[in-house]
Amino acid sequence: YLAKKLGFDTLWFGYLQTTVGVIQLIGGPVFGRFGDVFGARAALSLACASTSVFFVLLAIADHPFMLFIHKLPSIFMHVLPACQMVVTDLSEPEKRADALSKLGLCFGIGMIAGSTLGGHLSTHYGEKFTACVGAAGSAFSLLLVLSFIPKSTKSEAPRSSSKSENQNQKVFSLGEITRLMKFPGVMRIFLVKIITGLPSGKNRLQELLLK
């Protein structure tokens, strides 16, 4: 809605969506390394804080260039993987699949309810107010994370044994990311993830052209 108001055509909207895809593609491995080094709670806190900043920048966007600027925090907006980190650390192995499936269900319900609420708020109060509500919701999520999730979600024994090793690792270690890509099946899953995401962008473009 805001892109239309600021004069974006189909081509520039495509550029905007591509920018988000590239930023998140770059940010995914970096965010994963951040979680490995600093822990699941720190990763989830960063994701919630980034989401809040994302919505604040959207609320104050009054120029086409600002729509690109407000996408920058999406490099760390990986809330679902961060939640999966927390649940994986805090759940017992035999109950992990059940916990992760319930987490997926909650995210599904949240996306449906959030989209519906966002549409109603945009219709009645405008896009800026809706963005402010999103920022407030993300800030509230950050408060819940800091209040109820323990600082260290891993058990003390394995954590202490690898503490010195983690201290010597850098978050932005391209060598470590490359090493992980060499594990059996990782590169294949990575490529499948990229390829399966292409139809969604194509369908979005077709919808815009039909409009």
mmCIF file of C-alpha atoms in Angstrom:
data_model
loop_
_atom_site.group_PDB
_atom_site.id
_atom_site.type_symbol
_atom_site.label_atom_id
_atom_site.label_comp_id
_atom_site.label_asym_id
_atom_site.label_seq_id
_atom_site.Cartn_x
_atom_site.Cartn_y
_atom_site.Cartn_z
ATOM 1 C CA TYR A 1 0.000 0.000 0.000
ATOM 2 C CA LEU A 2 2.721 2.436 0.967
ATOM 3 C CA ALA A 3 4.784 1.642 -2.125
ATOM 4 C CA LYS A 4 1.789 2.534 -4.287
ATOM 5 C CA LYS A 5 1.280 5.817 -2.458
ATOM 6 C CA LEU A 6 4.946 6.729 -2.897
ATOM 7 C CA GLY A 7 4.774 6.157 -6.654
ATOM 8 C CA PHE A 8 6.340 2.710 -7.069
ATOM 9 C CA ASP A 9 5.518 0.888 -10.293
ATOM 10 C CA THR A 10 5.708 -2.888 -10.801
ATOM 11 C CA LEU A 11 9.392 -2.791 -11.749
ATOM 12 C CA TRP A 12 10.477 -0.860 -8.654
ATOM 13 C CA PHE A 13 8.335 -3.037 -6.412
ATOM 14 C CA GLY A 14 10.174 -6.019 -7.877
ATOM 15 C CA TYR A 15 13.486 -4.341 -7.053
ATOM 16 C CA LEU A 16 12.269 -3.816 -3.491
ATOM 17 C CA GLN A 17 11.317 -7.491 -3.094
ATOM 18 C CA THR A 18 14.626 -8.590 -4.607
ATOM 19 C CA THR A 19 16.484 -6.385 -2.132
ATOM 20 C CA VAL A 20 14.752 -8.161 0.756
ATOM 21 C CA GLY A 21 15.601 -11.570 -0.691
ATOM 22 C CA VAL A 22 19.283 -10.712 -1.115
ATOM 23 C CA ILE A 23 19.539 -9.164 2.371
ATOM 24 C CA GLN A 24 17.964 -12.199 4.045
ATOM 25 C CA LEU A 25 20.029 -14.606 1.960
ATOM 26 C CA ILE A 26 23.201 -12.902 3.191
ATOM 27 C CA GLY A 27 21.910 -12.518 6.738
ATOM 28 C CA GLY A 28 20.791 -16.144 7.210
ATOM 29 C CA PRO A 29 24.248 -17.729 7.623
ATOM 30 C CA VAL A 30 25.510 -14.731 9.623
ATOM 31 C CA PHE A 31 22.505 -14.951 11.955
ATOM 32 C CA GLY A 32 23.072 -18.675 12.408
ATOM 33 C CA ARG A 33 26.701 -18.096 13.393
ATOM 34 C CA PHE A 34 25.588 -15.353 15.794
ATOM 35 C CA GLY A 35 23.267 -17.849 17.480
ATOM 36 C CA ASP A 36 26.044 -20.458 17.711
ATOM 37 C CA VAL A 37 28.458 -18.022 19.345
ATOM 38 C CA PHE A 38 26.177 -15.951 21.600
ATOM 39 C CA GLY A 39 23.322 -18.366 22.269
ATOM 40 C CA ALA A 40 19.693 -18.811 21.283
ATOM 41 C CA ARG A 41 18.289 -16.105 23.584
ATOM 42 C CA ALA A 42 20.667 -13.489 22.182
ATOM 43 C CA ALA A 43 19.722 -14.534 18.631
ATOM 44 C CA LEU A 44 15.994 -14.324 19.342
ATOM 45 C CA SER A 45 16.451 -10.959 21.087
ATOM 46 C CA LEU A 46 18.325 -9.641 18.044
ATOM 47 C CA ALA A 47 15.572 -10.903 15.707
ATOM 48 C CA CYS A 48 12.805 -9.237 17.751
ATOM 49 C CA ALA A 49 14.757 -5.972 18.086
ATOM 50 C CA SER A 50 15.438 -5.932 14.326
ATOM 51 C CA THR A 51 11.755 -6.496 13.601
ATOM 52 C CA SER A 52 10.813 -3.596 15.862
ATOM 53 C CA VAL A 53 13.319 -1.281 14.117
ATOM 54 C CA PHE A 54 11.997 -2.515 10.759
ATOM 55 C CA PHE A 55 8.462 -1.374 11.627
ATOM 56 C CA VAL A 56 9.615 1.947 13.105
ATOM 57 C CA LEU A 57 11.470 2.768 9.869
ATOM 58 C CA LEU A 58 8.389 1.761 7.897
ATOM 59 C CA ALA A 59 6.207 4.054 10.005
ATOM 60 C CA ILE A 60 8.394 7.079 9.252
ATOM 61 C CA ALA A 61 8.976 6.223 5.574
ATOM 62 C CA ASP A 62 7.830 9.190 3.488
ATOM 63 C CA HIS A 63 10.135 8.782 0.480
ATOM 64 C CA PRO A 64 10.709 5.876 -1.955
ATOM 65 C CA PHE A 65 14.348 5.632 -0.816
ATOM 66 C CA MET A 66 13.155 5.084 2.769
ATOM 67 C CA LEU A 67 11.325 1.947 1.663
ATOM 68 C CA PHE A 68 14.700 0.449 0.749
ATOM 69 C CA ILE A 69 16.325 1.710 3.965
ATOM 70 C CA HIS A 70 13.635 0.171 6.147
ATOM 71 C CA LYS A 71 14.398 -3.257 4.676
ATOM 72 C CA LEU A 72 17.974 -3.275 6.034
ATOM 73 C CA PRO A 73 17.041 -4.666 9.506
ATOM 74 C CA SER A 74 15.606 -7.728 7.741
ATOM 75 C CA ILE A 75 19.181 -9.067 7.628
ATOM 76 C CA PHE A 76 18.580 -10.207 11.230
ATOM 77 C CA MET A 77 14.813 -10.775 11.073
ATOM 78 C CA HIS A 78 14.926 -14.560 11.444
ATOM 79 C CA VAL A 79 12.459 -15.031 14.286
ATOM 80 C CA LEU A 80 11.318 -18.554 13.369
ATOM 81 C CA PRO A 81 14.845 -20.053 13.189
ATOM 82 C CA ALA A 82 15.711 -18.284 16.457
ATOM 83 C CA CYS A 83 12.623 -19.744 18.147
ATOM 84 C CA GLN A 84 13.578 -23.160 16.798
ATOM 85 C CA MET A 85 17.037 -22.719 18.370
ATOM 86 C CA VAL A 86 15.453 -21.970 21.757
ATOM 87 C CA VAL A 87 12.969 -24.847 21.582
ATOM 88 C CA THR A 88 15.672 -27.278 20.451
ATOM 89 C CA ASP A 89 17.920 -26.288 23.355
ATOM 90 C CA LEU A 90 15.217 -26.358 26.023
ATOM 91 C CA SER A 91 13.294 -29.481 24.960
ATOM 92 C CA GLU A 92 14.213 -33.072 25.728
ATOM 93 C CA PRO A 93 15.264 -35.115 22.669
ATOM 94 C CA GLU A 94 12.230 -37.417 22.804
ATOM 95 C CA LYS A 95 9.832 -34.442 23.014
ATOM 96 C CA ARG A 96 11.639 -32.174 20.545
ATOM 97 C CA ALA A 97 9.612 -33.076 17.447
ATOM 98 C CA ASP A 98 6.357 -32.436 19.327
ATOM 99 C CA ALA A 99 7.625 -29.070 20.615
ATOM 100 C CA LEU A 100 8.807 -27.951 17.166
ATOM 101 C CA SER A 101 5.503 -28.943 15.568
ATOM 102 C CA LYS A 102 3.581 -26.897 18.153
ATOM 103 C CA LEU A 103 5.914 -23.975 17.473
ATOM 104 C CA GLY A 104 5.132 -24.238 13.736
ATOM 105 C CA LEU A 105 1.406 -24.313 14.512
ATOM 106 C CA CYS A 106 1.695 -21.151 16.637
ATOM 107 C CA PHE A 107 3.565 -19.345 13.865
ATOM 108 C CA GLY A 108 0.925 -20.400 11.333
ATOM 109 C CA ILE A 109 -1.902 -19.086 13.525
ATOM 110 C CA GLY A 110 0.041 -15.881 14.182
ATOM 111 C CA MET A 111 0.606 -15.243 10.469
ATOM 112 C CA ILE A 112 -3.073 -15.727 9.657
ATOM 113 C CA ALA A 113 -4.290 -13.590 12.569
ATOM 114 C CA GLY A 114 -1.589 -10.963 11.998
ATOM 115 C CA SER A 115 -2.373 -10.575 8.300
ATOM 116 C CA THR A 116 -6.078 -10.188 9.054
ATOM 117 C CA LEU A 117 -5.457 -7.675 11.846
ATOM 118 C CA GLY A 118 -2.961 -5.758 9.710
ATOM 119 C CA GLY A 119 -5.448 -5.475 6.868
ATOM 120 C CA HIS A 120 -8.189 -4.133 9.146
ATOM 121 C CA LEU A 121 -5.835 -1.658 10.836
ATOM 122 C CA SER A 122 -4.542 -0.395 7.472
ATOM 123 C CA THR A 123 -8.084 0.065 6.182
ATOM 124 C CA HIS A 124 -9.355 1.979 9.217
ATOM 125 C CA TYR A 125 -6.271 3.746 10.568
ATOM 126 C CA GLY A 126 -3.666 3.804 7.783
ATOM 127 C CA GLU A 127 -0.344 2.160 7.091
ATOM 128 C CA LYS A 128 1.722 4.227 9.531
ATOM 129 C CA PHE A 129 -0.469 3.329 12.496
ATOM 130 C CA THR A 130 -0.335 -0.345 11.476
ATOM 131 C CA ALA A 131 3.477 -0.175 11.324
ATOM 132 C CA CYS A 132 3.529 1.360 14.824
ATOM 133 C CA VAL A 133 1.384 -1.507 16.117
ATOM 134 C CA GLY A 134 3.836 -3.946 14.528
ATOM 135 C CA ALA A 135 6.759 -2.175 16.213
ATOM 136 C CA ALA A 136 4.990 -2.274 19.581
ATOM 137 C CA GLY A 137 4.190 -5.973 19.157
ATOM 138 C CA SER A 138 7.819 -6.771 18.326
ATOM 139 C CA ALA A 139 9.035 -4.737 21.310
ATOM 140 C CA PHE A 140 6.604 -6.672 23.541
ATOM 141 C CA SER A 141 7.975 -9.943 22.119
ATOM 142 C CA LEU A 142 11.505 -8.779 22.977
ATOM 143 C CA LEU A 143 10.374 -8.031 26.538
ATOM 144 C CA LEU A 144 8.906 -11.554 26.835
ATOM 145 C CA VAL A 145 12.136 -13.089 25.551
ATOM 146 C CA LEU A 146 14.274 -11.185 28.049
ATOM 147 C CA SER A 147 11.874 -11.959 30.914
ATOM 148 C CA PHE A 148 11.143 -15.663 30.440
ATOM 149 C CA ILE A 149 13.926 -17.299 28.398
ATOM 150 C CA PRO A 150 17.065 -18.179 30.386
ATOM 151 C CA LYS A 151 20.293 -16.484 29.380
ATOM 152 C CA SER A 152 21.909 -19.823 28.623
ATOM 153 C CA THR A 153 19.544 -22.283 26.974
ATOM 154 C CA LYS A 154 22.146 -25.041 26.679
ATOM 155 C CA SER A 155 23.103 -27.381 29.496
ATOM 156 C CA GLU A 156 26.162 -26.288 31.427
ATOM 157 C CA ALA A 157 28.301 -29.368 30.688
ATOM 158 C CA PRO A 158 28.510 -29.178 26.901
ATOM 159 C CA ARG A 159 28.606 -25.386 27.077
ATOM 160 C CA SER A 160 31.606 -25.305 29.396
ATOM 161 C CA SER A 161 33.536 -27.830 27.301
ATOM 162 C CA SER A 162 33.184 -25.732 24.165
ATOM 163 C CA LYS A 163 33.372 -22.305 25.808
ATOM 164 C CA SER A 164 37.031 -21.672 24.974
ATOM 165 C CA GLU A 165 36.469 -22.817 21.396
ATOM 166 C CA ASN A 166 33.502 -20.483 20.918
ATOM 167 C CA GLN A 167 35.449 -17.537 22.270
ATOM 168 C CA ASN A 168 38.011 -17.958 19.494
ATOM 169 C CA GLN A 169 35.385 -18.055 16.743
ATOM 170 C CA LYS A 170 34.154 -14.959 14.970
ATOM 171 C CA VAL A 171 30.506 -14.349 14.145
ATOM 172 C CA PHE A 172 31.264 -13.206 10.600
ATOM 173 C CA SER A 173 33.496 -16.191 9.801
ATOM 174 C CA LEU A 174 33.147 -16.892 6.087
ATOM 175 C CA GLY A 175 35.529 -19.823 6.502
ATOM 176 C CA GLU A 176 33.196 -21.422 9.048
ATOM 177 C CA ILE A 177 30.154 -20.833 6.834
ATOM 178 C CA THR A 178 32.007 -22.407 3.893
ATOM 179 C CA ARG A 179 32.962 -25.371 6.081
ATOM 180 C CA LEU A 180 29.323 -25.906 7.068
ATOM 181 C CA MET A 181 28.296 -25.812 3.406
ATOM 182 C CA LYS A 182 30.612 -28.762 2.760
ATOM 183 C CA PHE A 183 28.711 -31.053 5.114
ATOM 184 C CA PRO A 184 26.792 -33.818 3.292
ATOM 185 C CA GLY A 185 23.387 -32.595 2.136
ATOM 186 C CA VAL A 186 23.750 -28.992 3.335
ATOM 187 C CA MET A 187 24.493 -27.483 -0.078
ATOM 188 C CA ARG A 188 21.668 -29.510 -1.656
ATOM 189 C CA ILE A 189 19.141 -28.295 0.922
ATOM 190 C CA PHE A 190 20.428 -24.737 0.505
ATOM 191 C CA LEU A 191 19.922 -24.865 -3.283
ATOM 192 C CA VAL A 192 16.481 -26.471 -2.951
ATOM 193 C CA LYS A 193 15.464 -23.686 -0.557
ATOM 194 C CA ILE A 194 16.513 -21.030 -3.089
ATOM 195 C CA ILE A 195 14.867 -22.754 -6.075
ATOM 196 C CA THR A 196 11.574 -23.414 -4.271
ATOM 197 C CA GLY A 197 11.425 -19.750 -3.267
ATOM 198 C CA LEU A 198 11.498 -18.569 -6.888
ATOM 199 C CA PRO A 199 7.834 -19.433 -7.731
ATOM 200 C CA SER A 200 6.629 -17.265 -4.849
ATOM 201 C CA GLY A 201 8.357 -14.229 -6.359
ATOM 202 C CA LYS A 202 7.017 -15.123 -9.800
ATOM 203 C CA ASN A 203 3.444 -15.447 -8.511
ATOM 204 C CA ARG A 204 3.740 -12.104 -6.720
ATOM 205 C CA LEU A 205 4.873 -10.453 -9.933
ATOM 206 C CA GLN A 206 1.999 -12.028 -11.880
ATOM 207 C CA GLU A 207 -0.497 -10.702 -9.322
ATOM 208 C CA LEU A 208 0.939 -7.211 -9.712
ATOM 209 C CA LEU A 209 0.761 -7.398 -13.497
ATOM 210 C CA LEU A 210 -2.873 -8.535 -13.329
ATOM 211 C CA LYS A 211 -3.684 -5.548 -11.125
#
